[in-house]
CSV table of N, CA, C and O in Angstrom, one decimal:
chain,number,residue,atom,x,y,z
A,23,MET,N,187.1,115.9,121.3
A,23,MET,CA,186.8,116.6,122.5
A,23,MET,C,186.1,117.9,122.1
A,23,MET,O,186.6,118.6,121.2
A,24,GLN,N,185.0,118.3,122.7
A,24,GLN,CA,184.2,119.5,122.4
A,24,GLN,C,184.6,120.6,123.4
A,24,GLN,O,184.6,120.4,124.6
A,25,LEU,N,184.9,121.8,122.8
A,25,LEU,CA,185.3,122.9,123.6
A,25,LEU,C,184.0,123.8,124.0
A,25,LEU,O,184.0,124.5,125.0
A,26,VAL,N,183.0,123.7,123.2
A,26,VAL,CA,181.8,124.4,123.4
A,26,VAL,C,180.6,123.5,123.8
A,26,VAL,O,180.5,122.4,123.1
A,27,ASP,N,179.8,123.8,124.8
A,27,ASP,CA,178.7,123.0,125.1
A,27,ASP,C,177.7,123.1,124.0
A,27,ASP,O,177.5,124.1,123.4
A,28,PRO,N,177.0,121.9,123.7
A,28,PRO,CA,176.0,122.0,122.6
A,28,PRO,C,174.8,122.8,123.1
A,28,PRO,O,174.5,123.0,124.2
A,29,ARG,N,174.2,123.4,122.1
A,29,ARG,CA,173.0,124.3,122.4
A,29,ARG,C,171.8,123.4,122.9
A,29,ARG,O,171.6,122.4,122.3
A,30,PRO,N,171.1,123.9,123.9
A,30,PRO,CA,170.0,123.1,124.4
A,30,PRO,C,168.8,123.1,123.3
A,30,PRO,O,168.7,123.9,122.5
A,31,ASN,N,168.0,122.0,123.5
A,31,ASN,CA,166.9,121.9,122.5
A,31,ASN,C,165.8,122.9,122.7
A,31,ASN,O,165.1,123.2,121.7
A,32,ARG,N,165.6,123.3,123.9
A,32,ARG,CA,164.5,124.3,124.1
A,32,ARG,C,165.0,125.7,123.7
A,32,ARG,O,166.1,126.0,123.9
A,33,PRO,N,164.0,126.5,123.3
A,33,PRO,CA,164.4,127.9,122.9
A,33,PRO,C,164.8,128.7,124.2
A,33,PRO,O,164.2,128.6,125.2
A,34,ILE,N,165.8,129.6,124.0
A,34,ILE,CA,166.2,130.4,125.1
A,34,ILE,C,165.3,131.6,125.2
A,34,ILE,O,165.1,132.3,124.2
A,35,PRO,N,164.7,131.9,126.4
A,35,PRO,CA,163.7,133.1,126.4
A,35,PRO,C,164.5,134.4,126.4
A,35,PRO,O,165.6,134.5,126.9
A,36,ILE,N,163.9,135.3,125.7
A,36,ILE,CA,164.5,136.7,125.6
A,36,ILE,C,164.0,137.5,126.8
A,36,ILE,O,162.8,137.6,127.0
A,37,ARG,N,165.0,138.0,127.6
A,37,ARG,CA,164.6,138.8,128.7
A,37,ARG,C,164.4,140.2,128.3
A,37,ARG,O,165.3,140.8,127.8
A,38,ILE,N,163.2,140.7,128.5
A,38,ILE,CA,162.9,142.0,128.0
A,38,ILE,C,163.0,143.1,129.0
A,38,ILE,O,163.0,144.3,128.7
A,39,THR,N,163.2,142.8,130.3
A,39,THR,CA,163.3,143.8,131.3
A,39,THR,C,164.5,144.8,131.1
A,39,THR,O,164.2,146.0,131.2
A,40,PRO,N,165.7,144.4,130.7
A,40,PRO,CA,166.7,145.4,130.4
A,40,PRO,C,166.4,146.3,129.3
A,40,PRO,O,166.7,147.5,129.3
A,41,LEU,N,165.7,145.7,128.3
A,41,LEU,CA,165.3,146.6,127.1
A,41,LEU,C,164.3,147.6,127.6
A,41,LEU,O,164.4,148.8,127.1
A,42,ILE,N,163.3,147.3,128.4
A,42,ILE,CA,162.3,148.2,128.9
A,42,ILE,C,163.0,149.3,129.7
A,42,ILE,O,162.7,150.5,129.6
A,43,ASP,N,164.0,148.9,130.5
A,43,ASP,CA,164.8,149.9,131.3
A,43,ASP,C,165.5,150.9,130.4
A,43,ASP,O,165.4,152.1,130.7
A,44,VAL,N,166.1,150.4,129.4
A,44,VAL,CA,166.8,151.3,128.5
A,44,VAL,C,165.9,152.3,127.8
A,44,VAL,O,166.1,153.5,127.6
A,45,VAL,N,164.8,151.7,127.3
A,45,VAL,CA,163.8,152.6,126.6
A,45,VAL,C,163.2,153.6,127.5
A,45,VAL,O,163.0,154.8,127.2
A,46,PHE,N,162.9,153.2,128.8
A,46,PHE,CA,162.4,154.2,129.8
A,46,PHE,C,163.4,155.3,130.0
A,46,PHE,O,163.1,156.5,130.1
A,47,ILE,N,164.7,155.0,130.2
A,47,ILE,CA,165.7,156.0,130.4
A,47,ILE,C,165.8,156.9,129.2
A,47,ILE,O,166.0,158.1,129.4
A,48,LEU,N,165.8,156.4,128.0
A,48,LEU,CA,165.9,157.2,126.8
A,48,LEU,C,164.6,158.1,126.7
A,48,LEU,O,164.8,159.3,126.4
A,49,LEU,N,163.5,157.6,127.1
A,49,LEU,CA,162.3,158.4,127.1
A,49,LEU,C,162.4,159.6,128.0
A,49,LEU,O,162.1,160.7,127.7
A,50,VAL,N,162.8,159.3,129.2
A,50,VAL,CA,163.0,160.4,130.2
A,50,VAL,C,164.0,161.4,129.8
A,50,VAL,O,163.8,162.6,129.9
A,51,PHE,N,165.1,160.9,129.2
A,51,PHE,CA,166.2,161.8,128.7
A,51,PHE,C,165.6,162.8,127.7
A,51,PHE,O,165.8,164.0,127.8
A,52,PHE,N,164.9,162.2,126.7
A,52,PHE,CA,164.4,163.1,125.6
A,52,PHE,C,163.3,164.0,126.1
A,52,PHE,O,163.1,165.1,125.6
A,53,MET,N,162.5,163.6,127.0
A,53,MET,CA,161.4,164.4,127.6
A,53,MET,C,162.0,165.6,128.3
A,53,MET,O,161.5,166.7,128.3
A,54,LEU,N,163.1,165.4,129.0
A,54,LEU,CA,163.7,166.5,129.8
A,54,LEU,C,164.5,167.4,128.9
A,54,LEU,O,164.7,168.6,129.3
A,55,THR,N,165.1,167.0,127.8
A,55,THR,CA,165.9,167.8,127.0
A,55,THR,C,165.2,168.5,125.8
A,55,THR,O,165.8,169.3,125.1
A,56,THR,N,164.0,168.2,125.6
A,56,THR,CA,163.2,168.7,124.5
A,56,THR,C,162.3,169.8,125.0
A,56,THR,O,161.6,169.7,126.0
A,57,ARG,N,162.2,170.9,124.2
A,57,ARG,CA,161.3,172.0,124.5
A,57,ARG,C,160.0,171.7,123.8
A,57,ARG,O,160.0,171.4,122.6
A,58,LEU,N,158.9,171.8,124.5
A,58,LEU,CA,157.6,171.5,123.8
A,58,LEU,C,157.1,172.6,122.9
A,58,LEU,O,156.7,172.4,121.8
A,59,LEU,N,157.3,173.9,123.5
A,59,LEU,CA,156.9,175.0,122.7
A,59,LEU,C,158.0,176.0,122.7
A,59,LEU,O,158.6,176.3,123.8
A,60,PRO,N,158.4,176.7,121.6
A,60,PRO,CA,159.4,177.7,121.7
A,60,PRO,C,158.9,178.9,122.5
A,60,PRO,O,157.8,179.3,122.4
A,61,VAL,N,159.8,179.4,123.3
A,61,VAL,CA,159.4,180.5,124.2
A,61,VAL,C,159.2,181.8,123.4
A,61,VAL,O,158.4,182.6,123.7
A,62,ASP,N,159.8,181.9,122.2
A,62,ASP,CA,159.6,183.1,121.4
A,62,ASP,C,158.2,183.2,120.9
A,62,ASP,O,157.7,184.3,120.6
A,63,TYR,N,157.4,182.1,120.8
A,63,TYR,CA,156.1,182.2,120.3
A,63,TYR,C,155.0,182.0,121.4
A,63,TYR,O,153.9,181.7,121.1
A,64,LEU,N,155.4,182.3,122.6
A,64,LEU,CA,154.5,182.2,123.7
A,64,LEU,C,153.5,183.4,123.6
A,64,LEU,O,153.9,184.5,123.6
A,65,GLU,N,152.2,183.1,123.4
A,65,GLU,CA,151.2,184.1,123.2
A,65,GLU,C,150.5,184.5,124.4
A,65,GLU,O,150.0,183.7,125.1
A,66,LEU,N,150.6,185.8,124.7
A,66,LEU,CA,149.9,186.3,125.9
A,66,LEU,C,148.9,187.4,125.4
A,66,LEU,O,149.2,188.1,124.4
A,67,ALA,N,147.8,187.6,126.0
A,67,ALA,CA,146.8,188.6,125.6
A,67,ALA,C,147.5,190.0,125.9
A,67,ALA,O,147.8,190.3,127.0
A,68,ASN,N,147.6,190.7,124.9
A,68,ASN,CA,148.3,192.0,125.0
A,68,ASN,C,147.5,193.0,124.2
A,68,ASN,O,148.1,193.7,123.3
A,69,ASN,N,146.2,193.2,124.4
A,69,ASN,CA,145.4,194.0,123.6
A,69,ASN,C,145.2,195.4,124.3
A,69,ASN,O,144.1,195.9,124.4
A,70,THR,N,146.3,196.1,124.6
A,70,THR,CA,146.2,197.4,125.2
A,70,THR,C,146.2,198.5,124.2
A,70,THR,O,145.9,199.6,124.6
A,71,GLY,N,146.5,198.2,123.0
A,71,GLY,CA,146.6,199.3,122.0
A,71,GLY,C,145.2,199.9,121.6
A,71,GLY,O,145.1,201.1,121.5
A,72,GLN,N,144.2,199.1,121.5
A,72,GLN,CA,142.9,199.6,121.1
A,72,GLN,C,142.0,200.0,122.3
A,72,GLN,O,140.8,200.2,122.2
A,73,ARG,N,142.5,199.9,123.5
A,73,ARG,CA,141.8,200.2,124.7
A,73,ARG,C,142.0,201.6,125.2
A,73,ARG,O,143.1,202.2,125.1
A,74,SER,N,141.0,202.2,125.8
A,74,SER,CA,141.2,203.5,126.5
A,74,SER,C,140.3,203.5,127.7
A,74,SER,O,139.2,202.9,127.7
A,75,THR,N,140.7,204.1,128.7
A,75,THR,CA,139.9,204.2,129.9
A,75,THR,C,138.9,205.3,129.8
A,75,THR,O,139.0,206.2,129.0
A,76,ALA,N,137.8,205.2,130.5
A,76,ALA,CA,136.7,206.1,130.4
A,76,ALA,C,137.1,207.5,130.9
A,76,ALA,O,136.7,208.5,130.4
A,77,THR,N,137.9,207.5,132.0
A,77,THR,CA,138.3,208.8,132.6
A,77,THR,C,139.5,209.4,131.9
A,77,THR,O,139.9,210.5,132.2
A,78,GLY,N,140.2,208.7,131.0
A,78,GLY,CA,141.3,209.2,130.3
A,78,GLY,C,142.6,209.0,131.1
A,78,GLY,O,143.7,209.4,130.6
A,79,GLU,N,142.5,208.4,132.2
A,79,GLU,CA,143.8,208.2,133.0
A,79,GLU,C,144.5,206.9,132.5
A,79,GLU,O,143.8,205.9,132.2
A,80,PRO,N,145.8,207.0,132.4
A,80,PRO,CA,146.5,205.8,131.9
A,80,PRO,C,146.5,204.7,132.9
A,80,PRO,O,146.3,204.9,134.1
A,81,LEU,N,146.7,203.4,132.5
A,81,LEU,CA,146.8,202.3,133.4
A,81,LEU,C,148.1,202.4,134.2
A,81,LEU,O,149.1,202.8,133.7
A,82,PRO,N,148.1,201.9,135.4
A,82,PRO,CA,149.3,201.9,136.2
A,82,PRO,C,150.4,201.1,135.6
A,82,PRO,O,150.1,200.0,135.0
A,83,GLU,N,151.6,201.5,135.6
A,83,GLU,CA,152.7,200.8,135.0
A,83,GLU,C,153.5,200.1,136.2
A,83,GLU,O,154.0,200.8,137.1
A,84,LEU,N,153.5,198.8,136.1
A,84,LEU,CA,154.2,198.0,137.1
A,84,LEU,C,155.4,197.4,136.4
A,84,LEU,O,155.3,196.9,135.3
A,85,ARG,N,156.6,197.4,137.1
A,85,ARG,CA,157.8,196.8,136.6
A,85,ARG,C,158.4,195.8,137.6
A,85,ARG,O,158.7,196.1,138.7
A,86,VAL,N,158.5,194.5,137.1
A,86,VAL,CA,159.0,193.5,138.0
A,86,VAL,C,160.6,193.6,138.0
A,86,VAL,O,161.2,193.5,136.9
A,87,ASN,N,161.2,193.7,139.1
A,87,ASN,CA,162.6,193.8,139.2
A,87,ASN,C,163.2,192.4,139.3
A,87,ASN,O,162.5,191.4,139.5
A,88,ALA,N,164.6,192.3,139.2
A,88,ALA,CA,165.3,191.1,139.2
A,88,ALA,C,165.1,190.3,140.6
A,88,ALA,O,165.2,189.1,140.6
A,89,ASP,N,164.9,191.1,141.7
A,89,ASP,CA,164.8,190.4,143.0
A,89,ASP,C,163.4,190.0,143.3
A,89,ASP,O,163.1,189.5,144.4
A,90,GLY,N,162.4,190.2,142.4
A,90,GLY,CA,161.1,189.8,142.6
A,90,GLY,C,160.2,190.9,143.2
A,90,GLY,O,159.0,190.7,143.2
A,91,THR,N,160.7,192.1,143.5
A,91,THR,CA,159.9,193.2,144.0
A,91,THR,C,159.3,193.9,142.7
A,91,THR,O,159.8,193.7,141.6
A,92,VAL,N,158.3,194.6,142.9
A,92,VAL,CA,157.6,195.3,141.8
A,92,VAL,C,157.7,196.8,142.1
A,92,VAL,O,157.4,197.3,143.1
A,93,ARG,N,158.1,197.5,141.0
A,93,ARG,CA,158.3,199.0,141.1
A,93,ARG,C,157.0,199.6,140.6
A,93,ARG,O,156.5,199.4,139.5
A,94,TRP,N,156.4,200.5,141.4
A,94,TRP,CA,155.2,201.3,141.1
A,94,TRP,C,155.3,202.6,141.7
A,94,TRP,O,155.6,202.7,142.9
A,95,LYS,N,155.1,203.7,141.0
A,95,LYS,CA,155.1,205.0,141.5
A,95,LYS,C,156.5,205.3,142.1
A,95,LYS,O,156.6,205.9,143.2
A,96,GLU,N,157.5,204.9,141.4
A,96,GLU,CA,158.9,205.2,141.8
A,96,GLU,C,159.3,204.6,143.2
A,96,GLU,O,160.1,205.1,143.9
A,97,LYS,N,158.6,203.5,143.6
A,97,LYS,CA,158.8,202.8,144.9
A,97,LYS,C,158.7,201.3,144.6
A,97,LYS,O,157.8,200.8,143.9
A,98,ASP,N,159.6,200.6,145.3
A,98,ASP,CA,159.6,199.1,145.2
A,98,ASP,C,158.7,198.5,146.3
A,98,ASP,O,158.8,198.9,147.4
A,99,HIS,N,157.9,197.6,145.9
A,99,HIS,CA,156.9,197.0,146.8
A,99,HIS,C,157.1,195.5,146.7
A,99,HIS,O,157.4,194.9,145.6
A,100,THR,N,156.9,194.8,147.8
A,100,THR,CA,156.8,193.3,147.8
A,100,THR,C,155.4,193.0,147.1
A,100,THR,O,154.6,193.9,147.0
A,101,LEU,N,155.3,191.8,146.7
A,101,LEU,CA,154.0,191.4,146.0
A,101,LEU,C,152.8,191.6,146.9
A,101,LEU,O,151.8,192.1,146.5
A,102,ALA,N,152.9,191.2,148.2
A,102,ALA,CA,151.8,191.3,149.1
A,102,ALA,C,151.4,192.8,149.3
A,102,ALA,O,150.2,193.2,149.3
A,103,GLN,N,152.4,193.6,149.5
A,103,GLN,CA,152.2,195.1,149.7
A,103,GLN,C,151.5,195.7,148.4
A,103,GLN,O,150.6,196.5,148.5
A,104,LEU,N,152.0,195.3,147.3
A,104,LEU,CA,151.5,195.8,146.0
A,104,LEU,C,150.0,195.5,145.8
A,104,LEU,O,149.2,196.3,145.5
A,105,LEU,N,149.7,194.2,146.1
A,105,LEU,CA,148.3,193.8,145.9
A,105,LEU,C,147.4,194.5,146.8
A,105,LEU,O,146.3,194.9,146.4
A,106,SER,N,147.7,194.7,148.1
A,106,SER,CA,146.9,195.4,149.0
A,106,SER,C,146.7,196.9,148.6
A,106,SER,O,145.6,197.4,148.7
A,107,THR,N,147.8,197.5,148.2
A,107,THR,CA,147.8,198.9,147.7
A,107,THR,C,146.9,199.1,146.5
A,107,THR,O,146.1,200.0,146.4
A,108,LEU,N,147.1,198.2,145.5
A,108,LEU,CA,146.3,198.3,144.3
A,108,LEU,C,144.8,198.0,144.6
A,108,LEU,O,143.9,198.7,144.0
A,109,ASN,N,144.5,197.1,145.4
A,109,ASN,CA,143.1,196.8,145.8
A,109,ASN,C,142.5,198.0,146.6
A,109,ASN,O,141.3,198.4,146.4
A,110,ALA,N,143.3,198.7,147.4
A,110,ALA,CA,142.8,199.8,148.2
A,110,ALA,C,142.5,201.0,147.3
A,110,ALA,O,141.6,201.8,147.5
A,111,GLU,N,143.3,201.1,146.2
A,111,GLU,CA,143.1,202.2,145.3
A,111,GLU,C,142.0,201.9,144.2
A,111,GLU,O,141.7,202.7,143.3
A,112,GLY,N,141.5,200.7,144.2
A,112,GLY,CA,140.5,200.3,143.2
A,112,GLY,C,141.0,200.0,141.8
A,112,GLY,O,140.3,200.2,140.8
A,113,VAL,N,142.2,199.6,141.7
A,113,VAL,CA,142.8,199.4,140.4
A,113,VAL,C,142.3,198.0,139.9
A,113,VAL,O,142.4,197.0,140.6
A,114,SER,N,141.8,198.0,138.7
A,114,SER,CA,141.3,196.7,138.1
A,114,SER,C,142.2,196.2,136.9
A,114,SER,O,142.1,195.1,136.5
A,115,GLU,N,143.0,197.1,136.4
A,115,GLU,CA,143.9,196.7,135.2
A,115,GLU,C,145.2,197.4,135.4
A,115,GLU,O,145.3,198.5,136.0
A,116,ALA,N,146.3,196.8,134.9
A,116,ALA,CA,147.6,197.4,135.0
A,116,ALA,C,148.5,196.8,133.9
A,116,ALA,O,148.3,195.7,133.4
A,117,ASN,N,149.4,197.7,133.5
A,117,ASN,CA,150.4,197.2,132.5
A,117,ASN,C,151.6,196.7,133.3
A,117,ASN,O,152.1,197.3,134.2
A,118,LEU,N,152.1,195.5,132.9
A,118,LEU,CA,153.2,194.8,133.6
A,118,LEU,C,154.4,194.7,132.6
A,118,LEU,O,154.2,194.2,131.5
A,119,ALA,N,155.5,195.2,133.1
A,119,ALA,CA,156.8,195.1,132.4
A,119,ALA,C,157.8,194.5,133.3
A,119,ALA,O,157.6,194.3,134.5
A,120,THR,N,159.0,194.1,132.7
A,120,THR,CA,160.1,193.5,133.4
A,120,THR,C,161.4,194.3,133.1
A,120,THR,O,161.5,194.9,132.1
A,121,THR,N,162.3,194.1,134.0
A,121,THR,CA,163.7,194.6,133.7
A,121,THR,C,164.3,193.5,132.9
A,121,THR,O,163.9,192.3,132.9
A,122,PRO,N,165.4,193.8,132.2
A,122,PRO,CA,166.0,192.8,131.3
A,122,PRO,C,166.6,191.6,132.1
A,122,PRO,O,166.6,190.5,131.6
A,123,ASP,N,166.9,191.7,133.4
A,123,ASP,CA,167.5,190.6,134.1
A,123,ASP,C,166.4,189.9,135.1
A,123,ASP,O,166.8,189.1,135.9
A,124,THR,N,165.2,190.2,134.9
A,124,THR,CA,164.1,189.5,135.7
A,124,THR,C,164.0,188.1,135.2
A,124,THR,O,163.9,187.8,134.1
A,125,SER,N,163.9,187.2,136.2
A,125,SER,CA,163.7,185.8,135.9
A,125,SER,C,162.2,185.5,135.5
A,125,SER,O,161.3,186.2,135.9
A,126,LEU,N,162.1,184.4,134.8
A,126,LEU,CA,160.7,184.0,134.3
A,126,LEU,C,159.9,183.6,135.5
A,126,LEU,O,158.7,183.9,135.5
A,127,ALA,N,160.5,183.1,136.6
A,127,ALA,CA,159.7,182.7,137.8
A,127,ALA,C,159.1,183.9,138.5
A,127,ALA,O,157.9,183.9,138.9
A,128,HIS,N,159.9,185.0,138.6
A,128,HIS,CA,159.4,186.2,139.2
A,128,HIS,C,158.2,186.8,138.4
A,128,HIS,O,157.2,187.3,138.9
A,129,PHE,N,158.4,186.8,137.1
A,129,PHE,CA,157.4,187.4,136.2
A,129,PHE,C,156.1,186.6,136.3
A,129,PHE,O,155.0,187.1,136.4
A,130,THR,N,156.2,185.2,136.2
A,130,THR,CA,155.1,184.4,136.3
A,130,THR,C,154.3,184.5,137.6
A,130,THR,O,153.1,184.5,137.7
A,131,ARG,N,155.1,184.5,138.7
A,131,ARG,CA,154.5,184.7,140.0
A,131,ARG,C,153.7,186.0,140.1
A,131,ARG,O,152.6,186.0,140.6
A,132,THR,N,154.3,187.1,139.6
A,132,THR,CA,153.6,188.4,139.7
A,132,THR,C,152.4,188.4,138.8
A,132,THR,O,151.3,188.9,139.2
A,133,LEU,N,152.5,187.8,137.6
A,133,LEU,CA,151.4,187.8,136.7
A,133,LEU,C,150.2,187.0,137.3
A,133,LEU,O,149.1,187.4,137.2
A,134,SER,N,150.5,185.8,137.9
A,134,SER,CA,149.5,185.0,138.5
A,134,SER,C,148.9,185.7,139.7
A,134,SER,O,147.6,185.6,139.9
A,135,ALA,N,149.7,186.3,140.5
A,135,ALA,CA,149.1,187.0,141.7
A,135,ALA,C,148.2,188.1,141.3
A,135,ALA,O,147.2,188.3,142.0
A,136,LEU,N,148.6,188.9,140.3
A,136,LEU,CA,147.7,190.0,139.9
A,136,LEU,C,146.4,189.4,139.3
A,136,LEU,O,145.3,189.9,139.7
A,137,ASP,N,146.5,188.4,138.6
A,137,ASP,CA,145.2,187.8,138.0
A,137,ASP,C,144.4,187.2,139.1
A,137,ASP,O,143.1,187.3,139.0
A,138,ASN,N,145.0,186.5,140.1
A,138,ASN,CA,144.2,185.9,141.2
A,138,ASN,C,143.5,187.0,142.1
A,138,ASN,O,142.5,186.7,142.7
A,139,ALA,N,144.2,188.2,142.1
A,139,ALA,CA,143.6,189.3,142.9
A,139,ALA,C,142.5,190.0,142.2
A,139,ALA,O,142.0,191.0,142.8
A,140,GLY,N,142.2,189.6,141.0
A,140,GLY,CA,141.1,190.3,140.2
A,140,GLY,C,141.6,191.5,139.5
A,140,GLY,O,140.8,192.3,139.0
A,141,ILE,N,142.9,191.7,139.3
A,141,ILE,CA,143.5,192.8,138.6
A,141,ILE,C,144.0,192.2,137.2
A,141,ILE,O,144.8,191.2,137.2
A,142,GLU,N,143.5,192.7,136.1
A,142,GLU,CA,143.8,192.2,134.8
A,142,GLU,C,145.2,192.8,134.4
A,142,GLU,O,145.3,194.0,134.1
A,143,PRO,N,146.2,191.9,134.3
A,143,PRO,CA,147.5,192.4,133.9
A,143,PRO,C,147.7,192.4,132.3
A,143,PRO,O,147.2,191.5,131.7
A,144,HIS,N,148.3,193.4,131.8
A,144,HIS,CA,148.6,193.4,130.4
A,144,HIS,C,150.2,193.5,130.3
A,144,HIS,O,150.8,194.4,130.8
A,145,TRP,N,150.7,192.4,129.7
A,145,TRP,CA,152.2,192.3,129.6
A,145,TRP,C,152.7,193.1,128.5
A,145,TRP,O,152.2,193.0,127.4
A,146,LYS,N,153.8,193.8,128.8
A,146,LYS,CA,154.5,194.6,127.7
A,146,LYS,C,155.8,194.0,127.5
A,146,LYS,O,156.6,193.9,128.4
A,147,ARG,N,156.1,193.5,126.3
A,147,ARG,CA,157.4,192.9,126.0
A,147,ARG,C,158.4,194.0,125.8
A,147,ARG,O,158.2,195.0,125.1
A,148,ALA,N,159.5,193.8,126.5
A,148,ALA,CA,160.6,194.8,126.5
A,148,ALA,C,161.4,194.6,125.2
A,148,ALA,O,161.7,193.4,124.9
A,149,ASN,N,161.7,195.6,124.5
A,149,ASN,CA,162.5,195.5,123.3
A,149,ASN,C,164.0,195.5,123.7
A,149,ASN,O,164.5,196.6,124.0
A,150,THR,N,164.6,194.3,123.6
A,150,THR,CA,166.0,194.2,124.0
A,150,THR,C,166.8,194.0,122.7
A,150,THR,O,166.3,193.4,121.8
A,151,PRO,N,168.1,194.4,122.7
A,151,PRO,CA,168.8,194.2,121.5
A,151,PRO,C,169.1,192.7,121.1
A,151,PRO,O,169.2,192.4,119.9
A,152,ASP,N,169.0,191.8,122.1
A,152,ASP,CA,169.3,190.4,121.8
A,152,ASP,C,168.1,189.6,121.4
A,152,ASP,O,168.1,188.5,121.0
A,153,SER,N,166.9,190.2,121.4
A,153,SER,CA,165.6,189.5,121.0
A,153,SER,C,165.3,189.7,119.6
A,153,SER,O,165.8,190.5,118.9
C-alpha cells in the first residue's frame, strides 16, 4: 500500500507570480526607507560673501518662522503679503534664514516663492550646536 501518490510524469510549472509580488514589496520598502542624498551635503548657491551692492545698502534679511510666516523689519508677514511688499519696494535679492524649529516644508515653500517672484534668495545656514 502506497501512502504517497506517485509524482506525475510531466514537469510541475513554477508559479512566479508570488515571487514577483515579494520582490515588488521589497523594492518599495527599500525605496521608501533609503535616503538618496544625505541632507548634510545639500548644496545651495550661497555666494553672498564676495558680493556687494552698488549703493552700499545691505540685502534685506528675511527669517522663516516655525509657523510659516516670514519676519522682515521686525514684523511677521504671510508669504503673499511679503512678496507684494518686496515687489513694491523693488527688492531683487534677499538673504533668507530660518529659526531652529522651522520645518523643511516652510523653508522650501518660501525659497520657491521668492525665486518664482523674481527675487533671488540667498540662504544662510544657521549655526546650531547639534549640526
